[in-house]
CSV table of C-alpha atoms and ligand atoms in Angstrom, one decimal:
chain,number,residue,atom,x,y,z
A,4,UNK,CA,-33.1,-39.3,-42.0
A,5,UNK,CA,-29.9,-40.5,-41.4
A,6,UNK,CA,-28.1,-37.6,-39.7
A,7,UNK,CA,-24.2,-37.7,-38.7
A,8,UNK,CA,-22.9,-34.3,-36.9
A,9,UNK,CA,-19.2,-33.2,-37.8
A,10,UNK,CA,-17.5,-31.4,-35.4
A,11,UNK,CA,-14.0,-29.6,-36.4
A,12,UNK,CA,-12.6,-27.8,-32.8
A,13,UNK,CA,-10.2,-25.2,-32.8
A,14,UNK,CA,-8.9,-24.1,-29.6
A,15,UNK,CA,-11.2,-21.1,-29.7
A,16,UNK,CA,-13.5,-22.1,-32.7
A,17,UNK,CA,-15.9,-24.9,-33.1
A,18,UNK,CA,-17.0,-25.4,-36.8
A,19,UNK,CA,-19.7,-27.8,-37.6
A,20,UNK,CA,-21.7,-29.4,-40.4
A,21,UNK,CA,-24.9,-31.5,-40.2
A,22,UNK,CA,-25.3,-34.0,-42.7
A,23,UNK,CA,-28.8,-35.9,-43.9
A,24,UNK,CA,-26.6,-39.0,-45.2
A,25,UNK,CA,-29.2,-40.5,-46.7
A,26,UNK,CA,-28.9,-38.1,-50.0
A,27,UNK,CA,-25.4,-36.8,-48.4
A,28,UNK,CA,-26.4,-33.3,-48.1
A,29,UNK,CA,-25.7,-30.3,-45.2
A,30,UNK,CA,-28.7,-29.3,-43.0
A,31,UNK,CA,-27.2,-27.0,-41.1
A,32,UNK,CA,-23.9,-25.5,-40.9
A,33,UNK,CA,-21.8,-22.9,-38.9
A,34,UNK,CA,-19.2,-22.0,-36.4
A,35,UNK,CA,-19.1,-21.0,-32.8
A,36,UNK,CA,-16.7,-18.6,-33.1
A,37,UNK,CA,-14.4,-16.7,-30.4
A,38,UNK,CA,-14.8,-19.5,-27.1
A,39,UNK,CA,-12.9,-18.2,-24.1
A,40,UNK,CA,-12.7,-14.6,-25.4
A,41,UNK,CA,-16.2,-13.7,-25.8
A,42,UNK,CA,-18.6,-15.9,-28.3
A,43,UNK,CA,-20.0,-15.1,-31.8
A,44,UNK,CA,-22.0,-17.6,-33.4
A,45,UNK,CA,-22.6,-17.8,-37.2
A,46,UNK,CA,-25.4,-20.2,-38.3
A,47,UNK,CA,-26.9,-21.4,-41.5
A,48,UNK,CA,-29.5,-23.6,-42.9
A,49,UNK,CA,-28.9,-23.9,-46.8
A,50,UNK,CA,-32.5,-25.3,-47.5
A,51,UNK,CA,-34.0,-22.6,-46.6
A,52,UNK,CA,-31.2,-19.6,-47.0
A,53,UNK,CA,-31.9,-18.9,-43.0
A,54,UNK,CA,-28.4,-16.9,-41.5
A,55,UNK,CA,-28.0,-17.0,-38.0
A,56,UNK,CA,-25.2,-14.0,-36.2
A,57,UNK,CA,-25.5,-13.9,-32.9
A,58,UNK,CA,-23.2,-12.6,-30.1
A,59,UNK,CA,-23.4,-15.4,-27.3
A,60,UNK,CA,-21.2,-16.0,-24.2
A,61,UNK,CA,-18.7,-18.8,-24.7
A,62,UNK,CA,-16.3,-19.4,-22.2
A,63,UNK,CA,-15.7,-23.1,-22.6
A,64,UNK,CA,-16.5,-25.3,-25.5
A,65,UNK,CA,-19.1,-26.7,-23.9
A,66,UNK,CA,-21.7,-23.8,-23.8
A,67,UNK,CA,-20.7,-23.7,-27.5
A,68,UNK,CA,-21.7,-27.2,-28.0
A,69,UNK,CA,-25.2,-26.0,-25.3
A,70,UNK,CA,-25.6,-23.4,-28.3
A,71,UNK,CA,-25.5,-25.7,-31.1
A,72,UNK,CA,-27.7,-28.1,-29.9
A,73,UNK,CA,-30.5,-24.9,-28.7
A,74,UNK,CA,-30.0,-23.7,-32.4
A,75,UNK,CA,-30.8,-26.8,-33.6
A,76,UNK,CA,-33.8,-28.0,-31.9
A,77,UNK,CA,-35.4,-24.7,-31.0
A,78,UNK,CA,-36.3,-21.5,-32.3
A,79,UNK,CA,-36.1,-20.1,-35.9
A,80,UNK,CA,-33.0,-22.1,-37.0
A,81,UNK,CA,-34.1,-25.4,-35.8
A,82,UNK,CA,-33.6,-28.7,-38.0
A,83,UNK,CA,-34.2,-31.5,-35.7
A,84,UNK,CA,-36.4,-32.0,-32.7
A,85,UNK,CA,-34.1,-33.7,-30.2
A,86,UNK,CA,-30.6,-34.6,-30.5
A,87,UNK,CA,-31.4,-38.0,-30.3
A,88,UNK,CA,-32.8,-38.4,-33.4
A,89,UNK,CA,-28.6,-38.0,-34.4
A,90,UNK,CA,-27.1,-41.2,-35.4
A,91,UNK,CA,-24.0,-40.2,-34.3
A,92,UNK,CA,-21.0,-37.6,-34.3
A,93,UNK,CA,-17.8,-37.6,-36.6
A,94,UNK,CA,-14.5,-35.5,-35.5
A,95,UNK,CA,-11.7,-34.1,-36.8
A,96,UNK,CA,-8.7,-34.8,-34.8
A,97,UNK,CA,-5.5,-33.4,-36.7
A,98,UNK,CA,-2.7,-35.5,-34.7
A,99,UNK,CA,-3.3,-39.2,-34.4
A,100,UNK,CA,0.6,-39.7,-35.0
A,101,UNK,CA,1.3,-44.0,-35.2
A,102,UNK,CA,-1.6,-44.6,-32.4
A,103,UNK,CA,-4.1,-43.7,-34.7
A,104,UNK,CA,-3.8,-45.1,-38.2
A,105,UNK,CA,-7.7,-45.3,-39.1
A,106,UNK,CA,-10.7,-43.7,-37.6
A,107,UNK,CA,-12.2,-44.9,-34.1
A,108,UNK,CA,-15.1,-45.0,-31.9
A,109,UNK,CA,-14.4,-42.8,-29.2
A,110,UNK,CA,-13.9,-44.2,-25.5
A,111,UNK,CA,-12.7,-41.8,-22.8
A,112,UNK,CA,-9.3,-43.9,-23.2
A,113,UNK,CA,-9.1,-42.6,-26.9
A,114,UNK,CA,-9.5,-39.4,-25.6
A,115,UNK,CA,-6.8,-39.3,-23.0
A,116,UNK,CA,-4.7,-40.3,-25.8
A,117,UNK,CA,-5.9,-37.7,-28.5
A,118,UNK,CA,-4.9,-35.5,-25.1
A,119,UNK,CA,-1.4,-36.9,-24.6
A,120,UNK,CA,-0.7,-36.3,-28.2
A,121,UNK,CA,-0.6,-32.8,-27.8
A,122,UNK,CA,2.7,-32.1,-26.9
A,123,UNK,CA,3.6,-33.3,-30.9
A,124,UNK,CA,0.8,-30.6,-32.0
A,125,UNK,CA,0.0,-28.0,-29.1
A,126,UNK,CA,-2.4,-26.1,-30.9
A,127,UNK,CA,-4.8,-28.3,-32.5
A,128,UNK,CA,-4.9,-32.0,-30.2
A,129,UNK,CA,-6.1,-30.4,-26.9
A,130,UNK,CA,-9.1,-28.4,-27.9
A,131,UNK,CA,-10.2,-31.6,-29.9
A,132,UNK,CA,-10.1,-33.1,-26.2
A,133,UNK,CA,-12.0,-30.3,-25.0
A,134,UNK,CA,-14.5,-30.6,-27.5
A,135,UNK,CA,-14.9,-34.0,-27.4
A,136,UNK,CA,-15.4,-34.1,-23.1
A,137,UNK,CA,-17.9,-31.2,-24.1
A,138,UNK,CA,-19.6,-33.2,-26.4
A,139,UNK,CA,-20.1,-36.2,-24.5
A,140,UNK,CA,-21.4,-33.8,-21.2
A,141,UNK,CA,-24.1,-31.9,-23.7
A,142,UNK,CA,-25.0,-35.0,-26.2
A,143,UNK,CA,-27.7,-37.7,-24.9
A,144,UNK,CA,-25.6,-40.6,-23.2
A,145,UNK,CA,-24.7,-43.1,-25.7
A,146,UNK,CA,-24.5,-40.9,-28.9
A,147,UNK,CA,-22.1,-42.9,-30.4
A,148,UNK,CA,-18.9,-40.5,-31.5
A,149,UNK,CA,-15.9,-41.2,-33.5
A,150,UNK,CA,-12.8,-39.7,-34.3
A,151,UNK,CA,-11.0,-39.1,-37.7
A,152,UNK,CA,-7.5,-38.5,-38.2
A,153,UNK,CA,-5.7,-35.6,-40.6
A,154,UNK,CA,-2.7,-37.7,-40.3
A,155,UNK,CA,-3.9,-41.6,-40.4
A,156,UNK,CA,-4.3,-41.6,-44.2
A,157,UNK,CA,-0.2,-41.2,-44.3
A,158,UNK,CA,0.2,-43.9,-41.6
A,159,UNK,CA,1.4,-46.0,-45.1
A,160,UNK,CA,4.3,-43.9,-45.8
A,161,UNK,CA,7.3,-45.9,-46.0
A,162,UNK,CA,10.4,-45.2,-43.5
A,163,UNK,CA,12.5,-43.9,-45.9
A,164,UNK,CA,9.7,-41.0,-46.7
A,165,UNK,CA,9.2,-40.2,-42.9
A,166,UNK,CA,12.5,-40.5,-41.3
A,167,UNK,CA,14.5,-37.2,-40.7
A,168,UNK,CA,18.2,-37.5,-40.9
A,169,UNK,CA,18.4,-36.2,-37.1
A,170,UNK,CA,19.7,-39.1,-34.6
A,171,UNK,CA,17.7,-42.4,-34.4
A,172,UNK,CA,16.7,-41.8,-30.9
A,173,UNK,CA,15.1,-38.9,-31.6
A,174,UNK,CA,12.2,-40.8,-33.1
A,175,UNK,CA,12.2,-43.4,-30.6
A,176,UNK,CA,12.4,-41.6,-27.9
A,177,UNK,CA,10.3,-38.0,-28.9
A,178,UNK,CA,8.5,-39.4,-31.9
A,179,UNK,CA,10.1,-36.9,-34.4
A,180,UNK,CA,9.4,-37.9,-37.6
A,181,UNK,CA,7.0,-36.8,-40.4
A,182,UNK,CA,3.8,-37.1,-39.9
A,183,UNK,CA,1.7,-35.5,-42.7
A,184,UNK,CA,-1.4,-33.7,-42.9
A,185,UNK,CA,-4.5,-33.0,-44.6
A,186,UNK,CA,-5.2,-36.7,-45.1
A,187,UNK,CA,-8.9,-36.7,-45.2
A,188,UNK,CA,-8.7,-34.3,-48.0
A,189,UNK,CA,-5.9,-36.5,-50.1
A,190,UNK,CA,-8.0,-39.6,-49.2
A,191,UNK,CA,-11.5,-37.6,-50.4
A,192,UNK,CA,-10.1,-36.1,-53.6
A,193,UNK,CA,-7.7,-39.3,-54.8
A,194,UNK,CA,-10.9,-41.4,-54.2
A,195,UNK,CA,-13.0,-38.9,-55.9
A,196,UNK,CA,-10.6,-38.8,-59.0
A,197,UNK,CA,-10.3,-42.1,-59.7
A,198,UNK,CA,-14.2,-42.3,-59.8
A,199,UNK,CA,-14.5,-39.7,-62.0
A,200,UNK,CA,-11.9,-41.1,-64.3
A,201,UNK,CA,-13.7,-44.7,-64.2
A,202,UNK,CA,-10.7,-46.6,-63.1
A,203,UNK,CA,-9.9,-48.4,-60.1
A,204,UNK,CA,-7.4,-46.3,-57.5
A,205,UNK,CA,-4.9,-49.3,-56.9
A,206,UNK,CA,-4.1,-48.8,-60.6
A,207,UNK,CA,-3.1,-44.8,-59.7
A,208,UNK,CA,-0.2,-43.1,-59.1
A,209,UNK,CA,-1.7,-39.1,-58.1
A,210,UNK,CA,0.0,-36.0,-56.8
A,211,UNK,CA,-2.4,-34.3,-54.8
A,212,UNK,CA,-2.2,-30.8,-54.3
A,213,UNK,CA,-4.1,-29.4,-51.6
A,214,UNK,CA,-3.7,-25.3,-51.7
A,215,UNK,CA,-5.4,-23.4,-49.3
A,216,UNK,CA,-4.4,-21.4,-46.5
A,217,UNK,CA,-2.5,-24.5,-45.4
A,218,UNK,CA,-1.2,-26.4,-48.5
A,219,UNK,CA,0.7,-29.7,-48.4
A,220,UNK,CA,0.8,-31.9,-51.8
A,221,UNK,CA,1.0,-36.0,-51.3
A,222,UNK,CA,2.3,-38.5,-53.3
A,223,UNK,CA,-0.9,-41.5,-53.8
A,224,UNK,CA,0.3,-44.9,-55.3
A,225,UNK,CA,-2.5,-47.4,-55.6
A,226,UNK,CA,-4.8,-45.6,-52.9
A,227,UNK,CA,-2.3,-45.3,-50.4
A,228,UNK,CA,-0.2,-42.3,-49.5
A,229,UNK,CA,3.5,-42.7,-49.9
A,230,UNK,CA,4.8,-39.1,-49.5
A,231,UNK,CA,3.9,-35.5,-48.7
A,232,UNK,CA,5.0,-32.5,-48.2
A,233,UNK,CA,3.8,-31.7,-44.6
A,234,UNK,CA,6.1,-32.8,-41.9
A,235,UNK,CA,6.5,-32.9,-38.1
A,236,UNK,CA,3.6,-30.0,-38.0
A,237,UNK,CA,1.6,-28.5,-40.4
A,238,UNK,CA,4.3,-26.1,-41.0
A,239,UNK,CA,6.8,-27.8,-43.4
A,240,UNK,CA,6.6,-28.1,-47.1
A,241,UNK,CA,5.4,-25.2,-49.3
A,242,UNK,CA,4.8,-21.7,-48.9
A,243,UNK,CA,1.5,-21.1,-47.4
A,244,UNK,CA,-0.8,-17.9,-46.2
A,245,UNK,CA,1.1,-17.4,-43.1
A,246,UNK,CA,3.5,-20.5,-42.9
A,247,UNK,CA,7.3,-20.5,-44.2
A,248,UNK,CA,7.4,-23.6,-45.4
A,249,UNK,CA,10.4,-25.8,-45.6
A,250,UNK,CA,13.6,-23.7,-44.4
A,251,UNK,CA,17.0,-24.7,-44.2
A,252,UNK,CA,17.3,-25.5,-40.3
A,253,UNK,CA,20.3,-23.5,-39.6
A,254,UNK,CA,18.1,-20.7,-40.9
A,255,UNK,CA,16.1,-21.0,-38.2
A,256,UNK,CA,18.3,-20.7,-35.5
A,257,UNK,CA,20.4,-17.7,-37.3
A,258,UNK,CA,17.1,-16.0,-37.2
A,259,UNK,CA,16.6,-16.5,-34.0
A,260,UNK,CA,19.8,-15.5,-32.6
A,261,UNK,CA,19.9,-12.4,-34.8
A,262,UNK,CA,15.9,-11.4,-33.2
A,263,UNK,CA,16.6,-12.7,-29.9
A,264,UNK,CA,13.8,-14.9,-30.3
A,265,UNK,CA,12.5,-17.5,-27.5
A,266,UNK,CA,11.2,-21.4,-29.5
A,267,UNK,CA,7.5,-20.0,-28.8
A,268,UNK,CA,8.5,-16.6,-31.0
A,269,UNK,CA,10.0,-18.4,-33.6
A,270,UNK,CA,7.7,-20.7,-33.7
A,271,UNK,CA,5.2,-17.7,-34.4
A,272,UNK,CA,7.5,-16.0,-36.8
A,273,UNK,CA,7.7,-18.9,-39.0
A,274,UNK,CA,3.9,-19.8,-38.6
A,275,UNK,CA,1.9,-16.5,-38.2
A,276,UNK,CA,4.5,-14.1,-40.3
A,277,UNK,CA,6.0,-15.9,-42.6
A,278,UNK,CA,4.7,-17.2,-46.1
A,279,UNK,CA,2.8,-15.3,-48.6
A,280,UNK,CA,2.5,-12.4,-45.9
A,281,UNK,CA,5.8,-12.5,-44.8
A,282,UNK,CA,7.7,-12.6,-48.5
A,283,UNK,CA,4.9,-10.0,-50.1
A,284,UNK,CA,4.4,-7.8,-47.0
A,285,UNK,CA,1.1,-7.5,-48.8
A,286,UNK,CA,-1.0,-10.4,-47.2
A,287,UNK,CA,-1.8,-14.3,-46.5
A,288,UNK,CA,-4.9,-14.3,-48.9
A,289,UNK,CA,-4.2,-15.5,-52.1
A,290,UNK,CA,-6.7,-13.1,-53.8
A,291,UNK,CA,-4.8,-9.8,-53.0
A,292,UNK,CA,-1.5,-11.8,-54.2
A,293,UNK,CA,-2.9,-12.4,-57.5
A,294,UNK,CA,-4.3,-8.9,-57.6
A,295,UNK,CA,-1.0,-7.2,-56.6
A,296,UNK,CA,0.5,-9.0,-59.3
A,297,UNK,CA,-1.6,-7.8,-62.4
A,298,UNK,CA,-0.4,-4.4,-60.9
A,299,UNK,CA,3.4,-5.2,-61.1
A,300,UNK,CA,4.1,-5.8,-57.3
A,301,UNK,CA,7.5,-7.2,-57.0
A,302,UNK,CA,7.0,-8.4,-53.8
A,303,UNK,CA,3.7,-10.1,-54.7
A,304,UNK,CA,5.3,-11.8,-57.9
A,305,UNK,CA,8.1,-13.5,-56.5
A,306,UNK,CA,5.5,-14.7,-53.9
A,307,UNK,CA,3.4,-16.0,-56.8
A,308,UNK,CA,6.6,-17.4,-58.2
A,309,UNK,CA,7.8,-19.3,-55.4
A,310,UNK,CA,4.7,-20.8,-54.6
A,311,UNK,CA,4.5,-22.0,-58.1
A,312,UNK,CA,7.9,-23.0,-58.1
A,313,UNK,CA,7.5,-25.1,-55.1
A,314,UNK,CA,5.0,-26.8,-56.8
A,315,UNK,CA,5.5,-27.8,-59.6
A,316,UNK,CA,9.3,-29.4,-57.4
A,317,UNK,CA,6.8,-31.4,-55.4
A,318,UNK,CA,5.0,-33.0,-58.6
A,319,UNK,CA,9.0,-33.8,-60.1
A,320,UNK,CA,10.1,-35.1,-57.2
A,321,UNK,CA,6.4,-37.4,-56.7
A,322,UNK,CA,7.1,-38.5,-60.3
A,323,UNK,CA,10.3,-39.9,-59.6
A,324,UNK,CA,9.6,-41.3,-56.5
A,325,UNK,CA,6.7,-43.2,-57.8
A,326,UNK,CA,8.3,-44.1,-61.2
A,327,UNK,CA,5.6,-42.0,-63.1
A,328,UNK,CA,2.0,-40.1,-62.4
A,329,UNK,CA,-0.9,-40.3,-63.8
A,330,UNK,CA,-3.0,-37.5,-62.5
A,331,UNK,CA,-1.8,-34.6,-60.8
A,332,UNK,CA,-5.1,-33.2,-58.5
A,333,UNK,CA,-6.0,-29.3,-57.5
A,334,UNK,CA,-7.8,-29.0,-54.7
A,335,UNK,CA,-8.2,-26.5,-51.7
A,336,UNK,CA,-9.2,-23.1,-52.1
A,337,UNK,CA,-6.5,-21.8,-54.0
A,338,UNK,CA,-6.6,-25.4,-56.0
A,339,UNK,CA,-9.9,-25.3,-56.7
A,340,UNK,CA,-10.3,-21.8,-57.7
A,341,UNK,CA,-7.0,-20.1,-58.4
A,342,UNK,CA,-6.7,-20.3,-62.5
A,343,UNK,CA,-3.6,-18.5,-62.2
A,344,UNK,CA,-1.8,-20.8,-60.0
A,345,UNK,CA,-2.6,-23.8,-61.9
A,346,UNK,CA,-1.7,-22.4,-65.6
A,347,UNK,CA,1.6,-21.3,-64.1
A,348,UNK,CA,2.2,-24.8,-62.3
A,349,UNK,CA,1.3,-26.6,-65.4
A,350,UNK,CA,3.1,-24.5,-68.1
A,351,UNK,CA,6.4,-25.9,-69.2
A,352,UNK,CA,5.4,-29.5,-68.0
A,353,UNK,CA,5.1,-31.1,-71.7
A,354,UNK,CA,8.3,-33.1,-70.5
A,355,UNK,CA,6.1,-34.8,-68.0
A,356,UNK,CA,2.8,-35.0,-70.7
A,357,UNK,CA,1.2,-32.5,-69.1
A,358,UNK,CA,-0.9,-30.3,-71.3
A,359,UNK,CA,-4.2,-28.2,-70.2
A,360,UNK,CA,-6.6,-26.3,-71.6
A,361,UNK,CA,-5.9,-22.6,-70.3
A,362,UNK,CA,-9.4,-21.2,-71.9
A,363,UNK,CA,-11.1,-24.3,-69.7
A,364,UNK,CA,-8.8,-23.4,-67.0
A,365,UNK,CA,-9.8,-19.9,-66.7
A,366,UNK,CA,-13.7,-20.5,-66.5
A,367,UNK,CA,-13.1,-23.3,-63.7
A,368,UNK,CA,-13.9,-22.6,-60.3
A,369,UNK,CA,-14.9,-25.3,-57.8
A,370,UNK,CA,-16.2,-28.0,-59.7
A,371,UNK,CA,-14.6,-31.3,-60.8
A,372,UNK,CA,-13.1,-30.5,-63.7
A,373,UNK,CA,-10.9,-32.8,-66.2
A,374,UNK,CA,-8.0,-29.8,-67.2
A,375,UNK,CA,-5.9,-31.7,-69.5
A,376,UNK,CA,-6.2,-32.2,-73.3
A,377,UNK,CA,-6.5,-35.2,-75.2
A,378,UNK,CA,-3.5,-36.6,-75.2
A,379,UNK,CA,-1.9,-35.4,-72.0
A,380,UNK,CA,-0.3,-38.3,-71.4
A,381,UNK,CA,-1.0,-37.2,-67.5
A,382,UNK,CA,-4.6,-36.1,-66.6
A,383,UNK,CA,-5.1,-32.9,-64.4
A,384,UNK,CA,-8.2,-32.3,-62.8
A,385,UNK,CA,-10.0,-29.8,-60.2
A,386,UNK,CA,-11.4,-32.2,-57.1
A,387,UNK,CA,-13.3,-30.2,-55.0
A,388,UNK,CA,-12.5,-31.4,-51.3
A,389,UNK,CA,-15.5,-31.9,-48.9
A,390,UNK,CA,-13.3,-33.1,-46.0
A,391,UNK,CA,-16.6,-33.0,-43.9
A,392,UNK,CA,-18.1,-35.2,-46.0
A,393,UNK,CA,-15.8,-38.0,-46.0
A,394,UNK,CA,-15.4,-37.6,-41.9
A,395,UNK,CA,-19.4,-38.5,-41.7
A,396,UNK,CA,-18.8,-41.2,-44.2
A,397,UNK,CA,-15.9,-43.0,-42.1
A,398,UNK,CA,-18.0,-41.9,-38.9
A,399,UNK,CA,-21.1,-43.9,-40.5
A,400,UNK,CA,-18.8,-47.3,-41.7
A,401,UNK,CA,-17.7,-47.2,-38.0
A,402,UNK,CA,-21.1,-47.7,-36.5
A,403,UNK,CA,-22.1,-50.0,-38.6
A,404,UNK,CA,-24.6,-48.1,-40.5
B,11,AMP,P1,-8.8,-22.7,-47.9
B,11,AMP,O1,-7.8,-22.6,-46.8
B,11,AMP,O2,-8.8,-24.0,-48.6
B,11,AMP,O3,-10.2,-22.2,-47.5
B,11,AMP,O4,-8.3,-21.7,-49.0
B,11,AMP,C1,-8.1,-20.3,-48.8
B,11,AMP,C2,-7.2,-19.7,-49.9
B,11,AMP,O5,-8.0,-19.9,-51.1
B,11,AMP,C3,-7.0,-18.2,-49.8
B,11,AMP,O6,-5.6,-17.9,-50.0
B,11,AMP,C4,-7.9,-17.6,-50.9
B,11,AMP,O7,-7.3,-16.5,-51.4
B,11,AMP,C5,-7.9,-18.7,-51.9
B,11,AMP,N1,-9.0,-18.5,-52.8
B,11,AMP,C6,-10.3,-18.7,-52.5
B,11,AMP,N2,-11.1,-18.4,-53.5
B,11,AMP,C7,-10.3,-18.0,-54.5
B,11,AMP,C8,-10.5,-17.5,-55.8
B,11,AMP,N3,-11.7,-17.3,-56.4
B,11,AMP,N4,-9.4,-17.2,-56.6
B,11,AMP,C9,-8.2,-17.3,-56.1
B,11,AMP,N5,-7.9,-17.8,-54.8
B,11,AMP,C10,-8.9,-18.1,-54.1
């Protein structure tokens, strides 16, 4: 077996796959949930259905990572042996900003720098540096590890499609500029597209459009990102579960002044409060937006109409910028699985030569899916994302295996 770990750490989570890439399937899956509040962990094998939930002290990520490897190699749940008998370990890091434009092997350097980065993304950079010191303690010495990047994949974006229009020195000096996120999953699914549509990806121009909690949608010419919706942080772009989206600025400080709100609250306002649950009042979960609307909710359909709205601006303003599409992606769980969504961001879009089939659309849930008709002069199809997937593939290339 050829068996790469992926390791995705939160700042009180630490959320893991374990991949056989010799047939590129999961052995073993979960989260260690909770670290430095009290510890739950939730544990699955898929070959054998086995389900692990257990309550288990974890103060500091690295009894979570003490956990995983017991659950692992011992007891009920266990998969593997030894630890050693892991190639290596793949991951996610979600700020690389322009240090990191590919993947790398980790080195305690790359981890001081992963670390310094986190002033540009507080909540996500310094757990990963946590996790990854905690994984080098608990692993054998020498596991080889290496680090994949959310924003590397947008590291091609041209100038004009990163610069804000705030003072030059700004960028120089603090690094403000747009970074872009979910890159793994545009990589994954634009890859995965143009297989599936037998043509080479240098000869593609794709809109991505990753919905999920978090949504950002990316503009793909030839392979390479251009464009996307995600900023500075994850919190620009469209409406999301909990995020605002793009705001007029001077918004922002109106709303602060008029709250009395501290950076830190308003930072929370616009992150934790603001988006589907914020304009609804009704929730951040998709689901009970869609279900509020079949029972009139205003609240809930001007939700559902802005997201849609915001949208299907994103694909118009992709298709000028890249002087044409030629496959608009949905992926993400509200992508993959949201029929409503999609009919409602492809309706009215013959302009463009987009035309899908709504009965098709209705049935499809998580499978790669071709949407469109014959004849839509621009192909829309469901990619499902495995982000995972493509993290152990990189982490694989890097050690030469
Ligand atoms: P993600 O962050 O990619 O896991 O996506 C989470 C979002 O996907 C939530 O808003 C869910 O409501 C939405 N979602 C998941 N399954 C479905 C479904 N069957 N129909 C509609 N939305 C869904």
């Amino acid at each position: 077996m050829n068996l790469v770990l992926v390791v995705n750490a939160g700042s009180s989570s630490l959320k893991y796959q374990l991949l056989n890439m010799d047939g590129e399937t999961v052995i073993a899956k979960g989260n260690c949930d909770r670290i430095g509040v009290d510890g739950h962990l939730s544990h699955k094998v898929p070959a054998t259905g086995y389900v692990l939930e257990q309550d288990c002290p974890f103060p500091t990520h690295t009894e979570a990572f003490e956990k995983l490897v017991e659950v692992l190699t011992t007891g009920e749940a266990k998969v593997i042996d030894s630890m050693s008998e892991i190639s290596a370990v793949g991951h996610r890091i979600v700020q690389g900003a322009e240090i990191f434009d590919r993947a790398c092997m980790v080195t305690e350097d790359v981890i001081n720098q992963i670390d310094a980065l986190s002033e540009l993304a507080p909540v996500h950079n310094h757990p990963h540096a946590l996790a990854l010191r905690a994984c080098t303690k608990v692993l054998p010495a020498g596991t080889p590890q290496v680090v994949v990047f959310d924003t590397a994949f947008h590291q091609t974006m041209p100038p004009k499609a990163y610069m804000f229009g705030l003072p030059y020195d700004d960028y120089k000096n603090y690094h403000v500029r747009k970074y872009g996120f979910h890159g793994t999953s545009h990589r994954f699914v634009s890859a995965a597209l143009a297989e599936a549509m037998g043509r080479d990806i240098k000869d593609l121009k794709i809109v991505s459009c990753h919905l999920g909690n978090g949504s950002s949608i990316t503009a793909v010419d030839g392979g390479k990102s251009v464009d996307t919706s995600m900023g500075f942080t994850p919190l620009d772009g469209i409406l999301m579960g909990t995020r605002c989206g793009s705001v007029d600025p001077s918004a922002v400080t109106y709303v602060m002044d008029k709250h009395g709100f501290t950076p830190r609250e308003m930072s929370d306002y616009m992150n934790k409060k603001s988006g589907f649950l914020g304009v609804s009042g009704i929730g951040s979960d998709n689901r009970d937006i869609q279900n509020a609307v079949l029972d009139g909710d205003e609240k809930a359909i001007l939700t559902s109409d802005m997201l849609q709205y915001q949208i299907k601006k994103y694909i118009g303003a992709y298709a000028a910028a890249m002087n044409g599409i030629d496959a608009v992606i949905f992926t993400g769980g509200i992508g993959e699985n949201s029929w409503e969504v999609r009919e409602a961001v492809c309706e009215n879009m013959e302009y463009f030569g987009i035309k899908i089939d709504n009965e098709l659309n209705h049935k499809t849930r998580g499978k790669l899916t071709k949407l469109s008709v014959e004849g839509s002069k621009v192909e829309v199809w469901v990619v499902p994302t495995n982000e995972e997937l493509l993290i152990a593939r990189d982490t694989l290339k890097l050690i030469g295996k």
